[in-house]
Coordinates of C-alpha atoms in Angstrom, one line a residue:
X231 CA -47.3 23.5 91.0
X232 CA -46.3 25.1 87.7
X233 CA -45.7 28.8 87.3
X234 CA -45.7 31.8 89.6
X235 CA -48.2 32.5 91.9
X236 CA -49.6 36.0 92.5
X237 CA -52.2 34.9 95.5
X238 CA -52.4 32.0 97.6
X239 CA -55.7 31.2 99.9
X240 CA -55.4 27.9 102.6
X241 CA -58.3 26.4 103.7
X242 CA -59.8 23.4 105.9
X243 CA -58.3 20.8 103.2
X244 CA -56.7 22.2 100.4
X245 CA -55.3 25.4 99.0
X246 CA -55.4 27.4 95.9
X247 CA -53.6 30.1 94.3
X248 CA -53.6 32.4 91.5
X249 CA -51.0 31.8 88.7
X250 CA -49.4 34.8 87.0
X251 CA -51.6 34.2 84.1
X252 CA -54.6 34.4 86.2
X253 CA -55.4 30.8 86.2
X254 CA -55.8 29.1 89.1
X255 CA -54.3 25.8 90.7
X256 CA -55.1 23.8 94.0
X257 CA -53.3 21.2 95.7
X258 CA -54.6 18.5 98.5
X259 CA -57.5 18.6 96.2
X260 CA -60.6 21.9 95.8
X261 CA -59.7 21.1 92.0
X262 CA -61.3 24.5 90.4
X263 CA -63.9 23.5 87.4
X264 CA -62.2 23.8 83.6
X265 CA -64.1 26.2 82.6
X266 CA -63.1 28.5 85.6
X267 CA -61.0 31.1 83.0
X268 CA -58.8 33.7 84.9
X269 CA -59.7 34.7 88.0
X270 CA -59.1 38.1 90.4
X271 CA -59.8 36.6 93.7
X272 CA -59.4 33.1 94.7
X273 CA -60.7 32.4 98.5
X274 CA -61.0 28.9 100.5
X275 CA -63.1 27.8 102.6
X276 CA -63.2 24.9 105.1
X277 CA -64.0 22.5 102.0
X278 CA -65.4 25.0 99.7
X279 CA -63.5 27.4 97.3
X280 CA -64.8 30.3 95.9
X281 CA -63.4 33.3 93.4
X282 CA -64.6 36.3 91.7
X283 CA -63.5 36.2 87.8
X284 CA -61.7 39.0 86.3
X285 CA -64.8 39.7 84.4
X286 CA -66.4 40.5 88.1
X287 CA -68.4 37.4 88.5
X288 CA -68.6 34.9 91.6
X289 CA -67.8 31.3 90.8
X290 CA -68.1 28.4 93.9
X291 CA -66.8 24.0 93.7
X292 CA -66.2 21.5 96.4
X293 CA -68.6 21.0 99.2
X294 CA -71.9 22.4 99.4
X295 CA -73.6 20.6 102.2
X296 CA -75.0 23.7 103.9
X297 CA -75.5 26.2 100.9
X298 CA -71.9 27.7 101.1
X299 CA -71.6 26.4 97.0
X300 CA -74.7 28.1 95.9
X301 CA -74.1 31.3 94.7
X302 CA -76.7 33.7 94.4
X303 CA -78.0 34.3 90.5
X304 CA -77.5 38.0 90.9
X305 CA -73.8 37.6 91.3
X306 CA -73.1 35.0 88.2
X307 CA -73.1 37.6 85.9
X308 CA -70.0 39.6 84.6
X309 CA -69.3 43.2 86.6
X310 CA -71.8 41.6 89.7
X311 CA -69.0 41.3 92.6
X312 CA -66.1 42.8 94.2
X313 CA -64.6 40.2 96.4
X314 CA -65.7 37.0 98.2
X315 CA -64.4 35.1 101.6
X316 CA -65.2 31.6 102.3
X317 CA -65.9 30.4 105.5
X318 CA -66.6 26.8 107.4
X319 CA -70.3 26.6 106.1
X320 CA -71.3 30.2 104.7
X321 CA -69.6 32.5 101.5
X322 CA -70.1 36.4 101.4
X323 CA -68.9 38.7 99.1
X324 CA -69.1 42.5 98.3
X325 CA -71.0 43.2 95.0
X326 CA -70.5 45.5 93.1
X327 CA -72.3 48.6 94.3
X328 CA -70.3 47.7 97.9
X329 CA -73.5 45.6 99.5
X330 CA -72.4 43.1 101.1
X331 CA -74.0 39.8 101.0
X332 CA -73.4 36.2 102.2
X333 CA -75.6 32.9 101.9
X334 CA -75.1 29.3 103.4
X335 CA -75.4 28.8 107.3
X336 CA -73.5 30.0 110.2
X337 CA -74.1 26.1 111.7
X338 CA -73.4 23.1 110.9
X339 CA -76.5 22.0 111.3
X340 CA -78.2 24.3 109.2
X341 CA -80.6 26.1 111.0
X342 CA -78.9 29.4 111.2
X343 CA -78.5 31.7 107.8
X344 CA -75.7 34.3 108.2
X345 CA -77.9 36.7 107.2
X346 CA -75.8 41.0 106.9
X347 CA -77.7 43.2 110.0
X348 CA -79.5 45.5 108.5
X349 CA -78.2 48.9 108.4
X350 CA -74.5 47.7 107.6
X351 CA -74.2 50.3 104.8
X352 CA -71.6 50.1 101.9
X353 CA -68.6 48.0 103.0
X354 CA -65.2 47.9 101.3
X355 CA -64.3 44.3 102.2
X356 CA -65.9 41.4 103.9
X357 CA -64.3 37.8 106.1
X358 CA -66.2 34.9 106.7
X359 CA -65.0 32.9 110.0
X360 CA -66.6 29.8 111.0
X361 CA -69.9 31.0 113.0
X362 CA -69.4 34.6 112.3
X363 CA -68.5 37.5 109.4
X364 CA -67.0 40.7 109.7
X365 CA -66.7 43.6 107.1
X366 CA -65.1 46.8 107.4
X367 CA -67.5 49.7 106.4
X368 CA -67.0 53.0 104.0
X369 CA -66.0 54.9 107.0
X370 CA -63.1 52.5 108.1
X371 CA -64.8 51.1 111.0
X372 CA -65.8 46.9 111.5
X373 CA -68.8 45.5 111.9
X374 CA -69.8 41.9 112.5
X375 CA -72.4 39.8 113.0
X376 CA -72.8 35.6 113.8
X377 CA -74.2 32.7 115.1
X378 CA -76.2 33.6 118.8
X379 CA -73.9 32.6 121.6
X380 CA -71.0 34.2 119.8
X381 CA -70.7 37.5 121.6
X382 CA -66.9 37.4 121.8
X383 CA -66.4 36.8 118.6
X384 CA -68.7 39.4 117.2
X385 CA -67.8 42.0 119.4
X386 CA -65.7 45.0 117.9
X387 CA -63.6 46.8 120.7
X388 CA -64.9 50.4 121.5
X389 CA -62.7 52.5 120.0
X390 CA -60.0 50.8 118.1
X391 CA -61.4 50.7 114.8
X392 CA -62.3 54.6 114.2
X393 CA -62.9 56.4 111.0
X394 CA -60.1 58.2 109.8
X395 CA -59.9 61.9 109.9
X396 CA -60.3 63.6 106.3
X397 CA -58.9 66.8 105.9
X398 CA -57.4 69.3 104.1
X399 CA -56.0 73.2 103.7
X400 CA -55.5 75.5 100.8
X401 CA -53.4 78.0 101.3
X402 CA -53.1 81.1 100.5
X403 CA -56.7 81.9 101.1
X404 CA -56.7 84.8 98.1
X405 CA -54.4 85.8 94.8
X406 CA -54.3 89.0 93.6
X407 CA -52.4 89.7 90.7
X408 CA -52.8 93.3 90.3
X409 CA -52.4 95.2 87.2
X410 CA -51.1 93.1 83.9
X411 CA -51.6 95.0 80.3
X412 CA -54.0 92.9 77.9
X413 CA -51.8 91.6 75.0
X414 CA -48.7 90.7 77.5
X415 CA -49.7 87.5 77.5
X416 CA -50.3 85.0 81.1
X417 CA -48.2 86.3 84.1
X418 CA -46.0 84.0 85.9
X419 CA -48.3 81.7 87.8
X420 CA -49.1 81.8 91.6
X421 CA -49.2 78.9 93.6
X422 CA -51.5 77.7 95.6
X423 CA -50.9 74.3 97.4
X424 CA -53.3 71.6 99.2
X425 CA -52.3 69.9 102.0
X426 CA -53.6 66.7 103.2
X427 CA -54.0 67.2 106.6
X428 CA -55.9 64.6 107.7
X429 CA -54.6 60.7 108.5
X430 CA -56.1 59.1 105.1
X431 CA -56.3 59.5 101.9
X432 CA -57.2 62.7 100.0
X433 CA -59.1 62.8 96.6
X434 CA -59.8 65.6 94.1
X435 CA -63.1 64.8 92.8
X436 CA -63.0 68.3 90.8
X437 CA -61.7 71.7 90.2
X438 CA -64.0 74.8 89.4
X439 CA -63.4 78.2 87.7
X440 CA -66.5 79.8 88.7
X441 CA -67.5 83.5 87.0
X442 CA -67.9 85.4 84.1
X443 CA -64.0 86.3 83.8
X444 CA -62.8 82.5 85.3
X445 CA -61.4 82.3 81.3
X446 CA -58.6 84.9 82.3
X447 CA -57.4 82.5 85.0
X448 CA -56.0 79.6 83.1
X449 CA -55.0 76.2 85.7
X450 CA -51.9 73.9 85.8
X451 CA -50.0 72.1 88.2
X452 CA -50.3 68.7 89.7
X453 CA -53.5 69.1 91.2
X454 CA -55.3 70.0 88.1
X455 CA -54.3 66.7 87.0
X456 CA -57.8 65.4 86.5
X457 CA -59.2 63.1 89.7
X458 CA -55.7 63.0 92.0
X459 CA -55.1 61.3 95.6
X460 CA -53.1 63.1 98.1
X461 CA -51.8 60.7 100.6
X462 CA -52.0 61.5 104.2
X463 CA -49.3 64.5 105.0
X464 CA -49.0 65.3 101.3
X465 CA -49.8 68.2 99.1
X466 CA -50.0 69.5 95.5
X467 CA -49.9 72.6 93.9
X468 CA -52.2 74.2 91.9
X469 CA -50.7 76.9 89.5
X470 CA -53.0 80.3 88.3
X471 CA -52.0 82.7 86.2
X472 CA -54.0 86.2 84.8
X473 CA -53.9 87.1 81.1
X474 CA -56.7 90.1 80.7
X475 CA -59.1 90.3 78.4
X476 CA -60.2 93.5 79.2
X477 CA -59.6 96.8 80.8
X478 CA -60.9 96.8 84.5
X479 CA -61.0 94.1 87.6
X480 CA -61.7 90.9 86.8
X481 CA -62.1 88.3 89.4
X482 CA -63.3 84.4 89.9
X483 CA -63.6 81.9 92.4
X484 CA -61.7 78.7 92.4
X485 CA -63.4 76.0 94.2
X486 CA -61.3 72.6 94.6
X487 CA -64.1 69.7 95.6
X488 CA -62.3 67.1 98.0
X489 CA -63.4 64.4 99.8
X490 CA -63.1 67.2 102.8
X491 CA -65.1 69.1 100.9
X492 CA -65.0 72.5 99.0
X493 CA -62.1 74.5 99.3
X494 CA -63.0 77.8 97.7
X495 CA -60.5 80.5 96.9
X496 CA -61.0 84.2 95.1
X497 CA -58.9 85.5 92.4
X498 CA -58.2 88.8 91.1
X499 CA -56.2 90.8 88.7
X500 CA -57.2 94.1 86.8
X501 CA -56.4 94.6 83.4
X502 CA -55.0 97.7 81.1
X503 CA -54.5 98.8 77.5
X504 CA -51.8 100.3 76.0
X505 CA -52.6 101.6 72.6
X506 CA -49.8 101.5 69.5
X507 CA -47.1 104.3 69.9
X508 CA -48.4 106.7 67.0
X509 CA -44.9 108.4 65.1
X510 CA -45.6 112.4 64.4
X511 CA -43.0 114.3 62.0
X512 CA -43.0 118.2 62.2
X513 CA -40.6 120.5 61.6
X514 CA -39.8 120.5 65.2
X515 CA -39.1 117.2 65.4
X516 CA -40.7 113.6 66.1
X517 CA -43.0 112.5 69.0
X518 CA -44.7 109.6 70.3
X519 CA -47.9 109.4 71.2
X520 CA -49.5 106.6 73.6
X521 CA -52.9 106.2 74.8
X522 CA -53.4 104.1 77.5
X523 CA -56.6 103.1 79.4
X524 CA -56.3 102.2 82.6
X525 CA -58.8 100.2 85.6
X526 CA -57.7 102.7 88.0
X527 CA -56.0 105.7 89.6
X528 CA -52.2 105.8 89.3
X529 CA -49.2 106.9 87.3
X530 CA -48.2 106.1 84.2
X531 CA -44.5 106.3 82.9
X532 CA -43.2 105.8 79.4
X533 CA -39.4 105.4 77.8
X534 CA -38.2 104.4 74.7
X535 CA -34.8 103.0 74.0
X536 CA -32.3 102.7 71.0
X537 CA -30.1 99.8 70.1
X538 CA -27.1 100.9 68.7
X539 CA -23.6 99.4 68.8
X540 CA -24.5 96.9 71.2
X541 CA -25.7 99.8 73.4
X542 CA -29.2 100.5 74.8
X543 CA -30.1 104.6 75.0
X544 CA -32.8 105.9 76.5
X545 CA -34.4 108.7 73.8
X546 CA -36.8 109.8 75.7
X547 CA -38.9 109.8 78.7
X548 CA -42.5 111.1 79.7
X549 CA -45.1 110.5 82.2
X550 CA -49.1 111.2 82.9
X551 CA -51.1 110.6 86.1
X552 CA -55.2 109.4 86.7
X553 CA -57.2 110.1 89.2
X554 CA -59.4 107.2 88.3
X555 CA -60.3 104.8 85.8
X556 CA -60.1 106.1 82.7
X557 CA -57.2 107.2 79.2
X558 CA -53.9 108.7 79.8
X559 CA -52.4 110.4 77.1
X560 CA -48.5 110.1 77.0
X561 CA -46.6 111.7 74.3
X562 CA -42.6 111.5 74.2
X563 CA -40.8 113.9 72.1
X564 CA -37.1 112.9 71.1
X565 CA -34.5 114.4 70.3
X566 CA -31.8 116.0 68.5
X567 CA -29.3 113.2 68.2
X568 CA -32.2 110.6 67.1
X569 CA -33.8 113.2 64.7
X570 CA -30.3 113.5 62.9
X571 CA -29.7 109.6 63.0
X572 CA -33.4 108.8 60.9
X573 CA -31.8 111.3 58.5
X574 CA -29.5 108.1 57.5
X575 CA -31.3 104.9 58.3
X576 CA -34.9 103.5 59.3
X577 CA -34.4 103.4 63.7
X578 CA -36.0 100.1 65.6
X579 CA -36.9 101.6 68.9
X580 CA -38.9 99.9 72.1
X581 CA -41.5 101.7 74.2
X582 CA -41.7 100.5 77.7
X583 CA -44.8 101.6 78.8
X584 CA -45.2 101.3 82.8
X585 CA -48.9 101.6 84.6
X586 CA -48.5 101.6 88.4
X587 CA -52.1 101.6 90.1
X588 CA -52.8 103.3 93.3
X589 CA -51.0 101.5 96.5
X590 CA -50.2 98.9 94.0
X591 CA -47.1 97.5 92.4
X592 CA -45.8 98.6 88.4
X593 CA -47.0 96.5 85.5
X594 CA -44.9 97.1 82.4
X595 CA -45.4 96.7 78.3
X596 CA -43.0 96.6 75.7
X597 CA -43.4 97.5 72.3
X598 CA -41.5 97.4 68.9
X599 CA -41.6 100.0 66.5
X600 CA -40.0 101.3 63.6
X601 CA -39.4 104.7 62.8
X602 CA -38.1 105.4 58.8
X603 CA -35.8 107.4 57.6
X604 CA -37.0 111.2 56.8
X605 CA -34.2 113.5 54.8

């Protein structure tokens, strides 16, 4: 037989297999009609062969004595079938929508069509024996039917075959970010991670940023990878970060739709503004001034710093408390040593503005100003 083979089926007289350009070739005879074209599934019977196309269509040759050769109209055309199994005297194969159907007899003489119980359900695959069929269901477990007087053979052992057990965890149950400053940009991201916990596999059907701030939250990580499989035992990670948009709490929920179902998670952070460091000269000397609008109660502390000589100074330092949500007014006077220095040159100073809320932890802001040269 010329080429490499990708699939092999043996049957009652002959077998076939799959070439690794799709075509197919048989040997002891079942030679497969020329205008067979590639193929996806090749299948033998007792003297009947059978294949489903790569365009998703059902194509039968060699004996057809008891119907087993006659496919159904329904499956000739392209997209129509999954798979197909051949057996002695009967074909069945799982269409497209997972239905499983078969046609011919389950007898040699005939009388008997091997007709799917009813009630069967979407199936993923589908054998045909000699006098009976089985299939394996969209839950995992079998189900077979036959010819009467073949109880043994149609019987499915109480529980060996049982559905598997989908499940999953998404942990931790809540993020909180606490306080960020709008303008910072995203904070480093939290993690959250899905496990499979269950003995099959997992899929991600979608993920959901549900609220009127859910835009403040942007995703990444390997579960936001569009529609993803966990196997069994596995996990991904999905990866949240908070970049305000306003002043105050801002919250979603993150819902991660599984084939275990929703796994729903809320999210938190609050936000707060820290206005441009406004530059005063007088007489006295030259201040800073910074308002800063915060979500809640808490302290707010203020420094600015000097590079000079490959040195960092600290030129001054001031603070301001809230009671709640509301502006803070910090002003930071410097002093002599700076006032004389912007007597020669323009200063580049940094104001490190730090908000820390109420039982929370310190979010800090940085910014870069330039204070010119006065006489």
């Amino acid at each position: 037989m010329p080429g490499a083979a990708k699939a092999v089926s043996a049957g009652g007289t002959a077998t076939c297999a799959i070439l690794a350009d799709d075509t197919v070739q048989c040997f002891n005879g079942a030679t497969p009609p020329g205008d067979l074209g590639t193929v996806a599934q090749v299948t033998m019977g007792y003297e009947t062969s059978c294949a489903v196309t790569t365009a998703g269509a059902v194509r039968c040759w060699g004996a057809n004595g008891h119907g087993e050769g006659t496919v159904p109209t329904a499956l000739t055309t392209a997209g129509a079938a999954l798979s197909v199994s051949t057996g002695a005297w009967h074909t069945c194969a799982v269409t497209a929508d997972q239905t499983p159907i078969c046609w011919g007899h389950l007898d040699y003489n005939s009388t008997v069509t091997p007709d799917v119980p009813p009630g069967t359900g979407a199936v993923t695959q589908v054998s045909a024996g000699e006098a009976w069929s089985c299939a394996v269901t969209s839950d995992s477990s079998v189900v077979c039917w036959g010819l009467p007087g073949n109880a043994v053979q149609v019987a499915v052992p109480d529980g060996v075959f049982l559905p598997p057990v989908i499940a999953a965890t998404l942990t931790p149950g809540l993020l909180s970010f606490g306080a960020r400053a709008i303008g910072a940009g995203a904070s480093a991201p939290k993690t959250l991670t899905l496990t499979n916990t269950g003995d099959a596999p997992l899929t991600i059907t979608a993920i959901e940023l549900i609220g009127a701030d859910a835009a403040v939250f942007p995703l990444s990580g390997s579960c936001a990878a569009g529609r993803v499989e966990v196997a069994a035992g596995s996990s991904c990670t999905l990866l949240v970060a908070f970049d305000p948009s306003a002043v105050g709490m801002q919250a979603a929920t993150l819902r991660v739709r599984t084939t275990a179902g929703v796994k729903p998670i809320a999210i938190d952070g609050s936000g707060f503004s820290v206005g441009t460091p406004r530059i005063t000269f007088r007489a006295s000397g030259v201040t800073l001034k910074t308002i800063v609008r915060v979500p809640t109660g808490g302290t707010v502390a203020q420094r600015t710093t000097l590079r000079r000589g490959g040195t960092t100074t600290t030129i001054c330092r001031t603070s301001g408390k809230a009671s709640g949500a509301g502006t803070v007014t910090v002003t930071c006077r410097i002093g002599a040593a700076t006032r004389a220095a912007l007597r020669k040159k323009t200063l580049s100073v940094r104001v490190i503005t730090t908000f820390t809320p109420k039982g929370g932890s310190p979010a800090a802001v940085t910014n870069a100003r330039k204070i010119g040269k006065r006489p």
